[in-house]
XYZ file of C-alpha atoms in Angstrom:
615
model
C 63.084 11.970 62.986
C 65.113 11.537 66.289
C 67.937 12.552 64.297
C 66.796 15.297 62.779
C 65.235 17.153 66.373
C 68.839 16.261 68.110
C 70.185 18.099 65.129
C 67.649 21.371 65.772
C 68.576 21.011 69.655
C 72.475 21.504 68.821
C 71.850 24.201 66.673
C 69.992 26.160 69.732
C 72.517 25.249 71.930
C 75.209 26.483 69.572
C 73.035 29.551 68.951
C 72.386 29.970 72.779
C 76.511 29.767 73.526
C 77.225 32.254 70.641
C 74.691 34.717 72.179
C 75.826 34.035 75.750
C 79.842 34.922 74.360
C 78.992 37.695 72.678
C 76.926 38.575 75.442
C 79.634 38.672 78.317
C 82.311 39.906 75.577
C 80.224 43.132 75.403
C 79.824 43.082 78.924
C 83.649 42.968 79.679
C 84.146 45.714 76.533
C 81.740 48.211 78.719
C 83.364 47.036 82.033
C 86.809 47.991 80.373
C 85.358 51.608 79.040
C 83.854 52.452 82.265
C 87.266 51.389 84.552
C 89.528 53.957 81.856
C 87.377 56.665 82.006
C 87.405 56.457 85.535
C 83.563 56.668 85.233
C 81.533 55.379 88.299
C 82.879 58.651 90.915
C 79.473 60.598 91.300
C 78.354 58.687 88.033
C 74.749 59.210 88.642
C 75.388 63.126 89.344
C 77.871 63.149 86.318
C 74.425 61.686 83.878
C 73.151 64.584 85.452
C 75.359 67.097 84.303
C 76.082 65.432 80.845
C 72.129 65.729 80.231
C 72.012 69.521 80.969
C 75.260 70.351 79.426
C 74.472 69.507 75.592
C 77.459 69.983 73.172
C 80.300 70.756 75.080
C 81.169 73.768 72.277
C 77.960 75.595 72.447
C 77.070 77.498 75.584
C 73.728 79.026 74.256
C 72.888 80.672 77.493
C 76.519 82.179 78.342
C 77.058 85.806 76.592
C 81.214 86.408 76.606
C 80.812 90.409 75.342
C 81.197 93.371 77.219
C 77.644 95.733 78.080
C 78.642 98.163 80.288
C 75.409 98.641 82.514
C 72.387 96.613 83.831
C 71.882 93.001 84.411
C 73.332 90.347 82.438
C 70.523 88.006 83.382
C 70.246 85.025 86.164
C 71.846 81.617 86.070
C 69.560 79.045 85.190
C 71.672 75.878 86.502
C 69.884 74.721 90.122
C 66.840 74.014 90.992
C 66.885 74.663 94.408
C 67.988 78.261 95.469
C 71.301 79.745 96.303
C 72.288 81.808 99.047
C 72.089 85.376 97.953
C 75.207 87.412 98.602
C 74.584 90.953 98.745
C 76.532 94.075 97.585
C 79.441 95.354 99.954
C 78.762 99.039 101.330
C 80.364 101.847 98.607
C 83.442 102.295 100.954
C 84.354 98.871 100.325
C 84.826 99.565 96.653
C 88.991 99.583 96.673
C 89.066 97.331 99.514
C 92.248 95.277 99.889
C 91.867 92.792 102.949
C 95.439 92.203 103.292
C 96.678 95.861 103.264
C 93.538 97.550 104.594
C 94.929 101.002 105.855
C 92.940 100.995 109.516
C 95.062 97.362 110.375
C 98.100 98.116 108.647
C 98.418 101.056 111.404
C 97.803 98.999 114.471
C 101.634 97.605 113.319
C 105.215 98.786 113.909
C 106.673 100.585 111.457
C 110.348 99.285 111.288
C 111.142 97.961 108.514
C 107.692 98.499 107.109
C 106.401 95.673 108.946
C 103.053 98.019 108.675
C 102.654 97.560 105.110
C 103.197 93.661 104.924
C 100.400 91.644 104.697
C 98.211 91.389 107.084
C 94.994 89.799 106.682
C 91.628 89.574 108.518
C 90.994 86.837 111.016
C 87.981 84.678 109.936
C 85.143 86.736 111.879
C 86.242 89.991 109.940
C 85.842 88.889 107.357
C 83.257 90.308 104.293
C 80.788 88.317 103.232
C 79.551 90.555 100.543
C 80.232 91.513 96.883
C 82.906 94.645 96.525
C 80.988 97.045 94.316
C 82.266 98.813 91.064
C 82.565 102.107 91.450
C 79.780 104.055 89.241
C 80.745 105.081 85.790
C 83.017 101.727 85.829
C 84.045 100.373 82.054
C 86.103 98.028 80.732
C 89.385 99.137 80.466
C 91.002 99.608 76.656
C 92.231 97.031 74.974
C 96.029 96.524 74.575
C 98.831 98.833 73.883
C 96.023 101.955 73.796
C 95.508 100.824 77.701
C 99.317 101.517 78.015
C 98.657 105.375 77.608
C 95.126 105.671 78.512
C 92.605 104.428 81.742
C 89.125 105.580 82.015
C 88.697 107.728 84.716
C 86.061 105.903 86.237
C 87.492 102.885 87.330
C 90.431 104.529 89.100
C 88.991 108.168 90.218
C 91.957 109.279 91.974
C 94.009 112.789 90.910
C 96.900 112.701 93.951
C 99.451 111.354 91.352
C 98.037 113.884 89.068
C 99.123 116.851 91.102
C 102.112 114.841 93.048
C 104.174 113.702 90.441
C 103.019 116.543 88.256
C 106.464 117.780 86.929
C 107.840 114.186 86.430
C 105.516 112.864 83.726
C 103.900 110.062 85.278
C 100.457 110.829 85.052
C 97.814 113.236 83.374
C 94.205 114.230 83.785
C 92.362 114.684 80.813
C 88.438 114.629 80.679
C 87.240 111.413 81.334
C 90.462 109.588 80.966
C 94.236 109.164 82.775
C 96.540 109.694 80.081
C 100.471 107.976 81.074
C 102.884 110.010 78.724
C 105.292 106.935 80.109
C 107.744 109.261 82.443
C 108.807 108.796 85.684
C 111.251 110.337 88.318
C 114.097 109.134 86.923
C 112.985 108.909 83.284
C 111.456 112.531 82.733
C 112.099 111.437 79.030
C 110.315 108.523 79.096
C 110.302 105.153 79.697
C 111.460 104.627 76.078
C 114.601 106.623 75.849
C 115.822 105.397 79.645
C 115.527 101.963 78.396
C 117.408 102.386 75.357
C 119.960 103.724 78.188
C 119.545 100.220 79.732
C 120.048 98.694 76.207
C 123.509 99.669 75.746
C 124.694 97.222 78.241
C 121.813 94.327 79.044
C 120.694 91.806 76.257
C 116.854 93.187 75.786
C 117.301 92.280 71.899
C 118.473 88.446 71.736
C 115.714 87.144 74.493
C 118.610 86.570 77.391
C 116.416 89.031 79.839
C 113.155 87.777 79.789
C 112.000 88.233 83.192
C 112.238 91.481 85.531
C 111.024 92.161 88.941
C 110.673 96.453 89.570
C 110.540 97.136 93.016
C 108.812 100.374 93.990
C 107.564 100.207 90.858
C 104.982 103.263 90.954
C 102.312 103.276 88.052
C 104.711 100.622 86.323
C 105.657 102.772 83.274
C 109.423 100.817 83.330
C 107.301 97.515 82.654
C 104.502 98.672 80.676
C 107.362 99.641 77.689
C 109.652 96.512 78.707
C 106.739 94.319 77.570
C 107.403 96.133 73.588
C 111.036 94.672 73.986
C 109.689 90.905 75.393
C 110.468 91.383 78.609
C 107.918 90.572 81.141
C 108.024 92.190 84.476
C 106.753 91.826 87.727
C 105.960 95.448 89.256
C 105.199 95.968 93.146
C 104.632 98.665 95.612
C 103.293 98.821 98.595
C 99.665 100.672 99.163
C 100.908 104.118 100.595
C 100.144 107.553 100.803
C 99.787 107.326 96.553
C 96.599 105.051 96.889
C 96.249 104.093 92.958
C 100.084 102.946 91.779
C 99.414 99.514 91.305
C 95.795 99.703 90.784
C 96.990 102.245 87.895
C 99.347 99.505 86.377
C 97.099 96.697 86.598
C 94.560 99.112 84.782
C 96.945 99.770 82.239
C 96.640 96.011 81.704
C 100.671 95.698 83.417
C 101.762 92.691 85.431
C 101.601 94.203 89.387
C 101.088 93.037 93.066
C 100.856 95.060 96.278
C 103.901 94.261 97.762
C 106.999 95.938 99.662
C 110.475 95.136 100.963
C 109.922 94.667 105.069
C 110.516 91.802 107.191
C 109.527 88.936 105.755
C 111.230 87.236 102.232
C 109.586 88.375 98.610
C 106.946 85.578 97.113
C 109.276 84.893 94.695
C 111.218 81.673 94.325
C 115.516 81.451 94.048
C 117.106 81.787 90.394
C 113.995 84.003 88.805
C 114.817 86.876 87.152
C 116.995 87.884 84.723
C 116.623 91.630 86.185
C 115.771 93.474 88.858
C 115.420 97.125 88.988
C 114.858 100.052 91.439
C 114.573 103.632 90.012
C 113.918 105.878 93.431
C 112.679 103.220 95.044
C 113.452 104.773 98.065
C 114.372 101.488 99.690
C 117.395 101.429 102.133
C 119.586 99.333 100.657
C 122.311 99.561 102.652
C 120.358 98.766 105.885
C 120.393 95.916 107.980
C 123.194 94.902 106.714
C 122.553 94.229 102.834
C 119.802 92.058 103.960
C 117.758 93.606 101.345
C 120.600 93.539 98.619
C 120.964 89.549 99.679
C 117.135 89.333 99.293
C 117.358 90.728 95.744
C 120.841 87.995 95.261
C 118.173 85.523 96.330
C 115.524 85.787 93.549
C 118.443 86.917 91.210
C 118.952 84.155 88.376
C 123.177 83.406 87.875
C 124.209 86.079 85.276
C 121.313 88.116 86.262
C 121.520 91.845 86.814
C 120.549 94.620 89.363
C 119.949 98.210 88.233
C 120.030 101.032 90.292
C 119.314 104.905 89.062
C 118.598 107.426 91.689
C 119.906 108.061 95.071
C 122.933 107.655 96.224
C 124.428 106.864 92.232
C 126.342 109.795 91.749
C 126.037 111.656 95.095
C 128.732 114.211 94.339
C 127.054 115.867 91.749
C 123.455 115.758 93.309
C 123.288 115.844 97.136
C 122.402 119.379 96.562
C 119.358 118.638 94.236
C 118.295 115.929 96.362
C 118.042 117.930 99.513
C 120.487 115.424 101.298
C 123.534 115.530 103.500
C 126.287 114.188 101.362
C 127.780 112.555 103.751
C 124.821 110.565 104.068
C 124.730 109.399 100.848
C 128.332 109.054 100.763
C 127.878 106.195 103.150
C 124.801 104.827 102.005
C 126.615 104.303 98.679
C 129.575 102.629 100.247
C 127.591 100.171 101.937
C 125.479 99.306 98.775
C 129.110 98.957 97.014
C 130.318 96.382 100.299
C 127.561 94.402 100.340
C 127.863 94.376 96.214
C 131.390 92.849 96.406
C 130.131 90.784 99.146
C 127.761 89.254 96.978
C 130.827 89.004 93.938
C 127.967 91.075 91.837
C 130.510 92.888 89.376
C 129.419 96.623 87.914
C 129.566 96.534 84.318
C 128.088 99.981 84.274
C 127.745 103.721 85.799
C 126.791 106.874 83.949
C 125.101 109.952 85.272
C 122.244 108.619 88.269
C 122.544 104.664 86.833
C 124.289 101.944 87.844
C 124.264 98.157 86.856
C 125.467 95.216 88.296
C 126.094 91.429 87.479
C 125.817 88.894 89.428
C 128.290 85.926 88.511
C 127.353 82.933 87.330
C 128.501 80.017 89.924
C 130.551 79.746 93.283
C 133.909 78.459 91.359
C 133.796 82.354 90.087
C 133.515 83.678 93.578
C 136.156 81.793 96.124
C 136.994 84.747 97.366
C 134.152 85.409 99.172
C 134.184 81.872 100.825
C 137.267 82.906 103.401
C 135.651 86.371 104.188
C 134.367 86.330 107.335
C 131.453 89.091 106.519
C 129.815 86.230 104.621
C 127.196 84.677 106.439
C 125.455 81.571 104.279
C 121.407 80.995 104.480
C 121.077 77.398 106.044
C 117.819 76.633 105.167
C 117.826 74.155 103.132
C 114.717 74.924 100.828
C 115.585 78.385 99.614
C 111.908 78.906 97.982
C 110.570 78.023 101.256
C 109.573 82.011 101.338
C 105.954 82.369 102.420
C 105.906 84.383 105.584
C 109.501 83.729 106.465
C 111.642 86.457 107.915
C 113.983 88.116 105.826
C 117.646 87.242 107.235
C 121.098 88.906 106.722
C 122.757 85.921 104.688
C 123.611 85.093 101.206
C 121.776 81.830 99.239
C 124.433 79.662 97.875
C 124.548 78.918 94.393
C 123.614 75.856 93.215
C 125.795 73.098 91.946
C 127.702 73.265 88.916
C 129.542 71.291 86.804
C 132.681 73.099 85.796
C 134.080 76.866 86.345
C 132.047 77.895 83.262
C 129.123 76.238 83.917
C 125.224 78.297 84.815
C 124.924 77.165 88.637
C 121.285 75.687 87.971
C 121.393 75.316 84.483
C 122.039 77.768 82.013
C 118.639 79.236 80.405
C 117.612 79.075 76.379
C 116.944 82.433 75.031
C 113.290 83.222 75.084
C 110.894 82.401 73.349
C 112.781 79.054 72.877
C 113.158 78.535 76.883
C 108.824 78.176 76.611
C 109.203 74.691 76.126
C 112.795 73.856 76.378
C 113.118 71.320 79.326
C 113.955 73.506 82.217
C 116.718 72.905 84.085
C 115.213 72.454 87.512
C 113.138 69.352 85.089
C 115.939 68.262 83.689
C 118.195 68.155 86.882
C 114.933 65.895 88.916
C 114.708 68.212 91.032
C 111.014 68.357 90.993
C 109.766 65.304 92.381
C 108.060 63.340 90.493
C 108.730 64.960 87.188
C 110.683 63.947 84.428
C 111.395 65.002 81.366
C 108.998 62.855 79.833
C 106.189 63.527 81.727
C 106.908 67.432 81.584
C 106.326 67.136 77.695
C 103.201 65.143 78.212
C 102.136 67.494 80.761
C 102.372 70.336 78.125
C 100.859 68.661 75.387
C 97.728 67.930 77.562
C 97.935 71.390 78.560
C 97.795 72.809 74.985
C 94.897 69.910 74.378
C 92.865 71.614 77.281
C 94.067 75.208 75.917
C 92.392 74.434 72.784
C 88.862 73.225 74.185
C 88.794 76.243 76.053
C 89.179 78.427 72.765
C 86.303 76.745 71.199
C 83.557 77.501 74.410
C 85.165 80.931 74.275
C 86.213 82.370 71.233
C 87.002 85.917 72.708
C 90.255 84.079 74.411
C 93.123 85.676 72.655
C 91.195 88.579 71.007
C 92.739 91.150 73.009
C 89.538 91.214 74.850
C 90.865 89.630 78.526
C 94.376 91.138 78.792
C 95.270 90.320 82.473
C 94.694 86.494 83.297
C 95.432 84.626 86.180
C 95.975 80.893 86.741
C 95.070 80.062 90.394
C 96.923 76.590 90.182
C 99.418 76.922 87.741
C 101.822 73.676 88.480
C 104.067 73.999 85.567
C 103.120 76.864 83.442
C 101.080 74.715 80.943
C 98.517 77.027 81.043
C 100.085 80.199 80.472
C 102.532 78.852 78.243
C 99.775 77.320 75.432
C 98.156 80.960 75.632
C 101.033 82.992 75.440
C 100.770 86.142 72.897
C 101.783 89.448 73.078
C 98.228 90.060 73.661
C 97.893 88.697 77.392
C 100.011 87.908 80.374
C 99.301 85.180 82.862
C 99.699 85.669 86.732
C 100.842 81.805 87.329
C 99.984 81.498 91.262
C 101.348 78.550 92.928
C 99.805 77.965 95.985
C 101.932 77.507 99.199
C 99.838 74.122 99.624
C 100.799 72.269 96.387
C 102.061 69.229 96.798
C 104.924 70.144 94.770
C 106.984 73.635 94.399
C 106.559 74.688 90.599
C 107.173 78.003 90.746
C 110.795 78.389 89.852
C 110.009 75.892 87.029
C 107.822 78.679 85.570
C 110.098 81.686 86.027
C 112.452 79.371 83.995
C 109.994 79.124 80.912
C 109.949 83.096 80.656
C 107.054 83.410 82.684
C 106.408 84.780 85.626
C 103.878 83.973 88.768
C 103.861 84.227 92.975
C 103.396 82.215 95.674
C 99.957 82.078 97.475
C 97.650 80.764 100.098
C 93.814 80.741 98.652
C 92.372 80.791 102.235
C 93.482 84.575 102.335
C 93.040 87.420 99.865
C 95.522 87.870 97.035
C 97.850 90.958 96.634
C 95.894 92.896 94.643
C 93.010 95.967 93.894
C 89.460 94.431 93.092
C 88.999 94.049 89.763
C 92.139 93.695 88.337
C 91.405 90.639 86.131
C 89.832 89.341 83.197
C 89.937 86.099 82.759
C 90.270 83.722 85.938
C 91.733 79.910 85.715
C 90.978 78.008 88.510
C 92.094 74.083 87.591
C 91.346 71.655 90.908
C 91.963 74.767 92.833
C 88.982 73.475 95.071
C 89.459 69.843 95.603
C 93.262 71.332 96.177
C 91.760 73.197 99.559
C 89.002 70.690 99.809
C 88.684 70.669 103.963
C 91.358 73.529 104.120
C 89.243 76.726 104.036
C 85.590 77.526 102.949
C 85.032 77.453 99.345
C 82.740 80.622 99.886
C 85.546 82.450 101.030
C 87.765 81.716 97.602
C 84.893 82.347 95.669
C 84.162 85.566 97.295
C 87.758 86.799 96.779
C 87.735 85.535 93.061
C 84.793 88.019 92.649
C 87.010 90.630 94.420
C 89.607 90.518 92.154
C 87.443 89.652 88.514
C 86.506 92.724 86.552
C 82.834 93.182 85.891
C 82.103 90.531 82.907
C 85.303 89.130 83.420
C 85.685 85.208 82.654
C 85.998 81.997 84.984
C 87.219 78.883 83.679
C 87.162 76.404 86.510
C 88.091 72.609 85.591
C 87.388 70.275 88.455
C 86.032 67.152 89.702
C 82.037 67.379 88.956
C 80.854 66.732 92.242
C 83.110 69.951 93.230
C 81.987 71.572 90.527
C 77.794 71.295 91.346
C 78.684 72.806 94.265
C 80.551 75.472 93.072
C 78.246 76.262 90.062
C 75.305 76.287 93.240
C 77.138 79.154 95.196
C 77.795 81.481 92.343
C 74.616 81.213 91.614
C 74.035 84.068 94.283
C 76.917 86.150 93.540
C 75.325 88.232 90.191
C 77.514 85.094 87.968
C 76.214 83.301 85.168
C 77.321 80.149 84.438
C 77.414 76.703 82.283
C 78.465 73.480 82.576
C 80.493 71.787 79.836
C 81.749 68.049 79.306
C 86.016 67.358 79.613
C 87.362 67.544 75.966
C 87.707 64.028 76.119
C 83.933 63.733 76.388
C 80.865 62.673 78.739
C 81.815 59.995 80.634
C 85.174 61.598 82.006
C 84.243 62.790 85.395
C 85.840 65.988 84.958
C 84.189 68.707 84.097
C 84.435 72.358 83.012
C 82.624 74.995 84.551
C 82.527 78.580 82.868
C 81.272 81.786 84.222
C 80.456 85.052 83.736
C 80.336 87.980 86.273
C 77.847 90.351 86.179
C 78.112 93.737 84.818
C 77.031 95.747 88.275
C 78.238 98.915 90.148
C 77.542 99.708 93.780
C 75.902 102.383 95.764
C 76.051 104.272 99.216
C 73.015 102.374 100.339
C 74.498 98.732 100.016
C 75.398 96.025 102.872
C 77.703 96.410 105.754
């Protein structure tokens, strides 16, 4: 009998043993879970969220379609109640912080310092919600938005009656109709680009990117975009209130921008154009500073197009009202400052003329002994945001041989999307390597994806312009891209790394940006807004309610947010909007529930203003 009870007590002890290693092996399998899915930040709060979020591709409560009047309904995501934010005054409707008329005239007026930037100190600024103007719709979908723009959400007839006999604009009922001419392209857009055609590479994908300076309503890049060039379009806000808010309507990359004092918020090496028709911009002042500006941002091979004033002076001073003497000079010193920057002209015929800009500094020696060549020393050349403007020439970049691309020579588009650029491929980008950039852009597409299934509308045609707040590489843009959409990539001037030139080199284009102030740009001139850790990025730099207020600003009545962000930033995020007329809804990372990360998607409000609204 003894021997049969020690027999039962090993058995328990063998059972107790097995239970107490299977025990501590599940506890060690859990421990190992919860330390890779970084889970334990906010854990409690993320429960939270995971319990009111449901299946993280159903948003029951979120409505993605267009209404055109009345309240979409209220955001059911807090408990406790948000701070209401009430509707800006009527006036307010086409406000602009950064160019707002009354300040921009309290500055000098050489070299259009007057219409730089120049934003409202904290006190001044609004704390209310910029109105739609009544009537307002969403805009048509692309290419019919190319010719048409409801009258509504632009109700301005100057250009109408201004630029009357050049083609640039027409009134018609309840619509803007854009017959695509210009001052220089009475035409069309069309037939002056085939001009263009004859001697740059539109067909092959070697000019991807433009920049059009002085761009007015943005006809040059609204046709561009048919021949896969993307351009960036800017002029300032002058007498002719609605040019850019025209383009942007139009559903055509634009900013509010000019060429003063201070450098362009572009970086070196990005386009593979640049353009002026009667831009009216003195090129030959200041001693080609503005010509060296346009070198700057100029990619090696790139070209510069001028049509207009002073290109072929002998044959229209008279037309053009000008002393020809005048523009007898004024073209010399564009031609000087040309040679100075070993830009060769391929091409001149009737009011155009074209440029080149060579391709390294073994092709340009000469240049190194003349003593009218002053060299930039800074030594970060995309360094741009609110430095002056100087009278110096960038030097190319390093390169290999006599024949080589200083900087890397570009793939054609759409092949340079995800070839390795070569400011990747060259390190210059700390902390990325080629490796990592291809992970990068396979997450990116992974994310892209998710996204598509919480909002199916995403590549419909139904958001047009889209902006990336934090762009970093260009992942973003780059898994969305379709001739549908265009991306604003903004790279803020905080980031711990400089990205944009990285982008320009993928055949996209973006702009540098600080968040605390307001962005370049009419109110609600977007449609879809992608804000990735753009908070915890300015976390402690600025308020959050003033970046939220300016999103609002600048998203179209129900436009789209897609914010991706730590979860504790997110609560409090998802808490403000809450009084700002936005509905929203929490959903879990792709990767599921315990990843800390969350998404947070939004709606705004379809809601215009009225005479007797706030301040």
């Amino acid at each position: 009998m003894a021997l049969k009870s020690s027999s039962a007590d090993g058995r328990t002890r063998s059972s107790i043993q097995i239970f107490i290693v299977v025990g501590l092996c599940c506890f060690f399998y859990i421990l190992g879970a919860w330390q890779r899915s970084g889970f334990g930040k906010a854990d409690n709060l993320a429960m939270e969220i995971t319990k009111s979020t449901g299946d993280c591709n159903v948003i029951p409560n979120l409505n993605f379609e267009t209404h055109h009047g009345g309240d979409a309904g209220s955001s059911d995501d807090s408990d406790s109640k948000p701070k209401t934010f009430q509707p800006c005054h009527s006036r307010f409707t086409d406000y602009t912080p950064c160019q707002d008329q009354k300040r921009a005239m309290t500055f000098p007026r050489e070299n259009m310092i007057y219409r730089e930037r120049h934003c409202p100190p904290q006190e001044e600024k609004l704390h209310c919600l910029i109105p739609a103007p009544q009537g307002y719709v969403t805009p048509f979908p692309w290419p019919k938005s190319r010719d048409y723009v409801p009258f509504a959400n632009a109700p301005y007839k100057s250009l109408t009656v201004e630029k009357a006999i050049q083609n640039w604009v027409q009134y018609e009922g309840n619509v803007f109709r854009f017959p695509g001419g210009g001052t220089q392209f009475p035409q069309g857009a069309d037939k002056y680009i085939d001009q263009l055609a004859s001697v740059l590479p539109f067909t092959n994908g070697t000019v991807r990117t433009a920049l059009d300076t002085g761009c007015g309503v943005a006809s040059l890049g609204a046709y561009l975009w048919s021949r896969n060039v993307i351009t960036m379009s800017f002029a300032p806000r002058d007498s002719h209130e609605a040019q850019v808010q025209f383009a942007l309507e139009r559903g055509v990359p634009a900013v509010i921008g000019v060429f003063g004092s201070v450098k362009l918020p572009y970086p070196s090496r990005a386009f593979d154009m640049a353009h002026c028709s009667r831009c009216l911009i003195p090129w030959g002042a200041n001693d080609g500073m503005y010509l060296m500006e346009v070198d700057r941002v100029l990619r090696p091979g790139g070209y510069w197009v001028l049509s207009g004033p002073p290109i072929n002076w002998k044959n229209n001073y008279i037309s053009w009202q000008r002393p020809k003497e005048e523009l007898q000079e004024e073209q010399r010193k564009i031609e000087e400052t040309a040679k100075l920057l070993c830009w060769d002209k391929k091409y001149e015929k009737g009011e155009m003329a074209i440029w080149q800009k060579r391709v390294n500094a073994d092709s340009c020696r000469a240049r190194q002994d003349d003593s009218r060549a002053t060299f930039c020393k800074s030594a970060d050349v995309d360094d741009v945001w609110y430095k002056k403007m100087e009278a110096c020439i960038t030097p190319y970049s390093d390169s290999g041989s006599s024949d080589e691309v200083a900087g890397g020579a570009l793939k054609v588009f759409p092949e340079r999307l995800y070839a390795i650029p070569p400011r990747v491929a060259s390190g210059s980008i700390p902390g990325v390597s080629v490796e990592t950039y291809q992970d990068y852009n396979n997450e990116w597409k992974k994310h892209v994806n998710a996204y598509k299934k919480i909002n199916k509308l995403i590549d419909s045609g139904r958001y047009r312009n889209i902006m990336d707040m934090n762009a970093g590489l260009g992942g973003f843009a780059a898994a969305l891209e379709s001739p549908k959409l265009w991306v604003m990539n903004v790279v803020p001037t905080i980031a711990e790394r400089s990205t944009l030139g990285v982008i320009y080199e993928r055949g996209l284009i973006g702009i540098y940006h600080d968040w605390c102030e307001a962005f370049s740009t009419y109110p609600r001139t977007y449609d879809l807004i992608h804000a990735s850790g753009v908070f915890s990025l300015y976390r402690d730099k600025c308020d959050m309610e003033d970046i939220l207020l300016e999103m609002d600003r600048i998203l179209r009545p129900e436009g789209a947010v897609i914010f991706r962000d730590e979860v504790d930033v997110l609560v409090k995020v998802r808490k403000m909007v809450g009084g700002m007329k936005w509905d929203t809804k929490m959903v879990d990372h792709e990767d599921g529930p315990l990843v800390p990360e969350k998404i947070l998607v939004a709606v705004k409000q379809y809601w215009v203003g009225n005479s007797t609204s706030a301040q």
